[in-house]
C-alpha positions as a LaTeX table, in Angstrom:
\begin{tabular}{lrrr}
\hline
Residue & $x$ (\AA) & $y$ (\AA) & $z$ (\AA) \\
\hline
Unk1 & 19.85 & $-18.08$ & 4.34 \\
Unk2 & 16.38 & $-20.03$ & 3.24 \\
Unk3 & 15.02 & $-22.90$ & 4.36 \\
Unk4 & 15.09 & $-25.41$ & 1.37 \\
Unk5 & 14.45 & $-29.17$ & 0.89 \\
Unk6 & 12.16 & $-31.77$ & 1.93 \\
Unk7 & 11.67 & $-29.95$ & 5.19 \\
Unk8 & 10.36 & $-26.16$ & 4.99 \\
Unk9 & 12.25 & $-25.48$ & 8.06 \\
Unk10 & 15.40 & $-27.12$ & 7.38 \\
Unk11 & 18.31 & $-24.78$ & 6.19 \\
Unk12 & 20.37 & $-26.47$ & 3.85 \\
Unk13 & 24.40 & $-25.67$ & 3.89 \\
Unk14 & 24.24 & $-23.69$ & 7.21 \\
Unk15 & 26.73 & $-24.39$ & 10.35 \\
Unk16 & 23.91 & $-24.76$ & 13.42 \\
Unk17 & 26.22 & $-22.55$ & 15.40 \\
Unk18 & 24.66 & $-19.77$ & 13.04 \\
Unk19 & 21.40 & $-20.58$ & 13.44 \\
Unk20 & 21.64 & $-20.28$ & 17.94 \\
Unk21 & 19.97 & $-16.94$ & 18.96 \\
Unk22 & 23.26 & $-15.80$ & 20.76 \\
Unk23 & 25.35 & $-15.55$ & 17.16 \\
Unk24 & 22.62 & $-14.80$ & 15.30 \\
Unk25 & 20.50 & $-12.15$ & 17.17 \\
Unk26 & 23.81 & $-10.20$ & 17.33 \\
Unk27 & 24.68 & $-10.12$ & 13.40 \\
Unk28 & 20.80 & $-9.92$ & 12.57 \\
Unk29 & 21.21 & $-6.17$ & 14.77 \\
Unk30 & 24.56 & $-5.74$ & 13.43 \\
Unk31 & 23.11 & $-5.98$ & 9.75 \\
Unk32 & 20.23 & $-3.78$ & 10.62 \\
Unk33 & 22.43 & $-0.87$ & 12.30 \\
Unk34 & 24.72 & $-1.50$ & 9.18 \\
Unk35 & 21.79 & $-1.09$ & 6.23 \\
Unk36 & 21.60 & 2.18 & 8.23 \\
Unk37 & 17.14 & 2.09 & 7.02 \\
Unk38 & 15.11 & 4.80 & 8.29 \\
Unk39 & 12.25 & 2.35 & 8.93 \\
Unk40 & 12.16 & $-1.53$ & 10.35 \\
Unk41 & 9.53 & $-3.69$ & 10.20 \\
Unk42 & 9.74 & $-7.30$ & 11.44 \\
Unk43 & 7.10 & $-9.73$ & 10.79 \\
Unk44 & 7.17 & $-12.94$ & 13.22 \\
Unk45 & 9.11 & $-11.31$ & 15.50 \\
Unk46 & 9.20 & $-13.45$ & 18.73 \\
Unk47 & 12.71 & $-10.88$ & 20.44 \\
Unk48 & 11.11 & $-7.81$ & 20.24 \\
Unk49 & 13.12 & $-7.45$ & 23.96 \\
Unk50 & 16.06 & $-8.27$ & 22.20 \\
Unk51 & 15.52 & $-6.27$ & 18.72 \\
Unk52 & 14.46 & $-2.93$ & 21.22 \\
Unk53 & 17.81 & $-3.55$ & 23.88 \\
Unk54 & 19.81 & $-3.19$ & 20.97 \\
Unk55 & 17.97 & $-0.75$ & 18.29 \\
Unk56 & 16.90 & 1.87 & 20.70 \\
Unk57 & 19.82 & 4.12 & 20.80 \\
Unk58 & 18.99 & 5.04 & 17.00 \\
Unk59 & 14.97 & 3.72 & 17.11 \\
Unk60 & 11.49 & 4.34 & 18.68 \\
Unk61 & 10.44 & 0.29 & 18.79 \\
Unk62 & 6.88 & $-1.22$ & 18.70 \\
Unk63 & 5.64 & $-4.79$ & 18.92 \\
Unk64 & 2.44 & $-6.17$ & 18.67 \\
Unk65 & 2.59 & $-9.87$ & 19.66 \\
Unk66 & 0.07 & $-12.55$ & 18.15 \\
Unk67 & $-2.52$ & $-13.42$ & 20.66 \\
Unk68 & $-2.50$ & $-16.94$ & 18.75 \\
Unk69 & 0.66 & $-17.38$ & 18.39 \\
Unk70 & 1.99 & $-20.70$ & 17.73 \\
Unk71 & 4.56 & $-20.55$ & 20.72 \\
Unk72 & 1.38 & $-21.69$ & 22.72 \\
Unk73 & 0.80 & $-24.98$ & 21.16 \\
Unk74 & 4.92 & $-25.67$ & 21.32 \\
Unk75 & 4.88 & $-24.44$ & 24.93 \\
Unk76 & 1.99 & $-26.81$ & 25.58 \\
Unk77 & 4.14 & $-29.49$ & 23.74 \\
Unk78 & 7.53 & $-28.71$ & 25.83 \\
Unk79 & 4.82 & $-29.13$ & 29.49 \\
Unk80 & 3.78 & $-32.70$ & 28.04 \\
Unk81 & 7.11 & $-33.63$ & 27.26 \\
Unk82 & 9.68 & $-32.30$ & 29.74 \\
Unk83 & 7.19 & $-32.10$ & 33.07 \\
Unk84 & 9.46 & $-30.70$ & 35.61 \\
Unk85 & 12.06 & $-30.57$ & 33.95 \\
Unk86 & 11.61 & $-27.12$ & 32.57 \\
Unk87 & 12.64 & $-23.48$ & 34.86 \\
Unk88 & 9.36 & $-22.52$ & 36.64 \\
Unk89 & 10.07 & $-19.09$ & 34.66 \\
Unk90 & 10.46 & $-21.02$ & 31.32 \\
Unk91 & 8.47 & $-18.96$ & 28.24 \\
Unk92 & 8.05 & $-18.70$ & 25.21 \\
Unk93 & 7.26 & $-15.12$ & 23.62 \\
Unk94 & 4.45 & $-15.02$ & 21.25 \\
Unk95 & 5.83 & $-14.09$ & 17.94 \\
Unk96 & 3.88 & $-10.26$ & 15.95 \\
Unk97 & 5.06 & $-7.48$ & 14.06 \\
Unk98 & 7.90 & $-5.58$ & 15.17 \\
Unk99 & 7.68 & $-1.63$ & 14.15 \\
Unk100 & 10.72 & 0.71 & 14.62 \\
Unk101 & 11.74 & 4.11 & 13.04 \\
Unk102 & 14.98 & 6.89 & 13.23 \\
Unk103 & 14.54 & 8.93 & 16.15 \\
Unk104 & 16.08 & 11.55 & 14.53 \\
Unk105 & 14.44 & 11.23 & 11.57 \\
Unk106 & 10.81 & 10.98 & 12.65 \\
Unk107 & 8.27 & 11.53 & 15.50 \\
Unk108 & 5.32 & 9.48 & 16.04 \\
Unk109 & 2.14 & 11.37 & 16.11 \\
Unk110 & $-0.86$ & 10.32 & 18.36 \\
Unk111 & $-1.13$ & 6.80 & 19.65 \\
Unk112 & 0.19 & 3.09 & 18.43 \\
Unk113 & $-2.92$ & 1.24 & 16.30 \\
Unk114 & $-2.90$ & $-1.91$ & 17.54 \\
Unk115 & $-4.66$ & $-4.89$ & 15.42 \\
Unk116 & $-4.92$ & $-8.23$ & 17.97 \\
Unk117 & $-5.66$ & $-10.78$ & 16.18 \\
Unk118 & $-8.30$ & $-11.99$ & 18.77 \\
Unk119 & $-10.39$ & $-8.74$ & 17.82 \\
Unk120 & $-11.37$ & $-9.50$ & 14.32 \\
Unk121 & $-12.94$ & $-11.91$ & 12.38 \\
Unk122 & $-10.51$ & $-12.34$ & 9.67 \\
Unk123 & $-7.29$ & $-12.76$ & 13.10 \\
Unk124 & $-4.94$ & $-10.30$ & 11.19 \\
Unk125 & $-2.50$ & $-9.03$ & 13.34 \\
Unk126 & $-0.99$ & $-5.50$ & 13.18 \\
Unk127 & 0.90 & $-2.33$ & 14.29 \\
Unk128 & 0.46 & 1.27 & 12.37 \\
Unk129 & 2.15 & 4.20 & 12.99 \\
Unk130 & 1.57 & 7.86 & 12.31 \\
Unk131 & 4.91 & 9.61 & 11.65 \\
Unk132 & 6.54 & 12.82 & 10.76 \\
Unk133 & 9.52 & 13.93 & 8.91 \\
Unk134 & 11.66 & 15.75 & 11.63 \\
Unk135 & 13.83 & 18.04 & 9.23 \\
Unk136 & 11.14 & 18.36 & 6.04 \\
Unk137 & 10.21 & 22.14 & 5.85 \\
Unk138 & 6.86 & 20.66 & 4.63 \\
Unk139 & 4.05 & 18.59 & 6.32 \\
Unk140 & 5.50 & 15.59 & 5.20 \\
Unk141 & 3.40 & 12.33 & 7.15 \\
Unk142 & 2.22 & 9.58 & 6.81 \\
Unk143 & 1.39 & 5.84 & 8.21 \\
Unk144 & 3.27 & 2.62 & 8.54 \\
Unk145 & 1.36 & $-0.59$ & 8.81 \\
Unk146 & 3.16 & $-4.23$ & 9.38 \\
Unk147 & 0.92 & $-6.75$ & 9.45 \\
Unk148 & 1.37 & $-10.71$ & 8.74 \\
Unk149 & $-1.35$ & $-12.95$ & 6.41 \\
Unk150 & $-2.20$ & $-16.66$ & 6.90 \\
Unk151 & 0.50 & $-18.75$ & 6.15 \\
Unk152 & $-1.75$ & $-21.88$ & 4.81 \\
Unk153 & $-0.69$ & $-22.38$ & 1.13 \\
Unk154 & $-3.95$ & $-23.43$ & $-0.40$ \\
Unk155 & $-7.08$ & $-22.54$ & $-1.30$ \\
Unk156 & $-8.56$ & $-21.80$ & 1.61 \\
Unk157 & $-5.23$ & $-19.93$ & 3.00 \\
Unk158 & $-5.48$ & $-17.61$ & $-0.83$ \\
Unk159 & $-9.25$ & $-17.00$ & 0.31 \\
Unk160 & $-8.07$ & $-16.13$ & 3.95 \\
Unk161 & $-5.70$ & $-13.78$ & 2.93 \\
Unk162 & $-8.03$ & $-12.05$ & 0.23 \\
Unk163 & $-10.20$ & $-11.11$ & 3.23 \\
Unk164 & $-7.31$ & $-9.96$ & 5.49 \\
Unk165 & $-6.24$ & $-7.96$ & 2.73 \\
Unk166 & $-10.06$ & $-6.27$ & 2.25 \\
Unk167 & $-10.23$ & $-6.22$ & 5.97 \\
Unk168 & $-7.10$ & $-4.06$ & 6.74 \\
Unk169 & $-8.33$ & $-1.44$ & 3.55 \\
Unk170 & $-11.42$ & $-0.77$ & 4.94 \\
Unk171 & $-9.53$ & $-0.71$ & 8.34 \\
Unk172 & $-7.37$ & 2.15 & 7.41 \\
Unk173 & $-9.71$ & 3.91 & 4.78 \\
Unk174 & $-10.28$ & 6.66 & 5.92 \\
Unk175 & $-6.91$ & 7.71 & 6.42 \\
Unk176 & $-6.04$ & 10.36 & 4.21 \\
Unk177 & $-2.55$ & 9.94 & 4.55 \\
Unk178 & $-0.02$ & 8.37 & 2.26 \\
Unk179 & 0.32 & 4.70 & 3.73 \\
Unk180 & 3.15 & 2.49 & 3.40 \\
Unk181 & 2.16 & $-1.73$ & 3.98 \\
Unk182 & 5.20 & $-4.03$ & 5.39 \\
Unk183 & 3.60 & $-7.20$ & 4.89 \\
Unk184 & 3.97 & $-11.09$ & 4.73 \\
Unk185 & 2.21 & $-11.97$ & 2.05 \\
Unk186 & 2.80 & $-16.28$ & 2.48 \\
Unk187 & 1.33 & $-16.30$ & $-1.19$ \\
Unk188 & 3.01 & $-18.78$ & $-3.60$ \\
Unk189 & 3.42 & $-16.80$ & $-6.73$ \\
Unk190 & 1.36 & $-18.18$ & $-9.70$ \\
Unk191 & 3.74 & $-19.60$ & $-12.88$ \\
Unk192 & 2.56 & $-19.52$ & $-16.13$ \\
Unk193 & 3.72 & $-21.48$ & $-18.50$ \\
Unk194 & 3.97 & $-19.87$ & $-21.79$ \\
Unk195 & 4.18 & $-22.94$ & $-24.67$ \\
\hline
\end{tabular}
């Protein structure tokens, strides 16, 4: 599925029954259990609960939520709009990167590195962790970062996300560790036109 059209959040051709969390949650865990990966990362990831209920048979999960997540400005919205109408227990979960990885496969060395995005000056937002290959007869280790850029497309977003990207390689170098970066780039990809 994409979102295409006049409306970036609109997907075109799609039943809404699809799109509810109860169908789709399900076949989103069914695909993952099905593609059988040995690693998961999940970038706006607002049912970590969900994703970990379900994965964590076969995964270790992780989630780092967003500390400015936009699910505060909506929630604010749904208070204005609704009053009392909404459950007094009635949240929204703040949406971050979602890290998971075969329990059989790997162990996690040391402790979760946790990147708010309230503790920076660039706001990137991330989870790394420092695995091991369970069955390699060799030292075989390395890191996993997820981490989400500024979703702005212009300019200023391109400038944002140049210093994100700076930020997180000094962040992590002096790790002297093979790394692997799940990311969310939000670039538009440059077209040339060749005449």
């Amino acid at each position: 599925m994409t979102a295409e059209g006049s409306n970036a959040k609109e997907f075109i051709g799609v039943d809404k029954e699809c799109l509810t969390w109860s169908y789709r949650g399900l076949r989103i865990v069914e695909l993952l259990h099905g593609m059988n990966t040995d690693l998961l990362c999940v970038e706006e990831c607002d049912q970590s609960e969900f994703l970990t209920k379900y994965l964590s048979s076969t995964y270790e999960c992780y989630h780092q939520p967003k500390d400015k997540a936009p699910a505060r400005h909506v929630m604010t919205q749904f208070q204005e709009e609704r009053k009392d109408a909404l459950p007094p227990d009635f949240k929204l979960n703040n949406d971050g990167i979602f890290l998971a990885f075969k329990k059989d496969k790997f162990e996690k060395i040391g402790s979760v590195i946790r990147i708010k995005d309230s503790e920076n000056e660039h706001h990137v937002v991330g989870l790394a962790l420092h695995l091991r290959e369970k069955q390699s007869g060799k030292n075989n280790e390395f890191v996993i970062v997820g981490t989400h850029l500024k979703s702005e497309k212009s300019e200023e977003g391109e400038q944002i996300r140049q210093k994100q990207v700076r930020w997180l390689l000094d962040h992590f170098s002096n790790i002297r560790l093979p790394i692997i970066l799940a990311c969310d780039l939000n670039a538009n990809p440059k077209v040339k036109t060749i005449v």
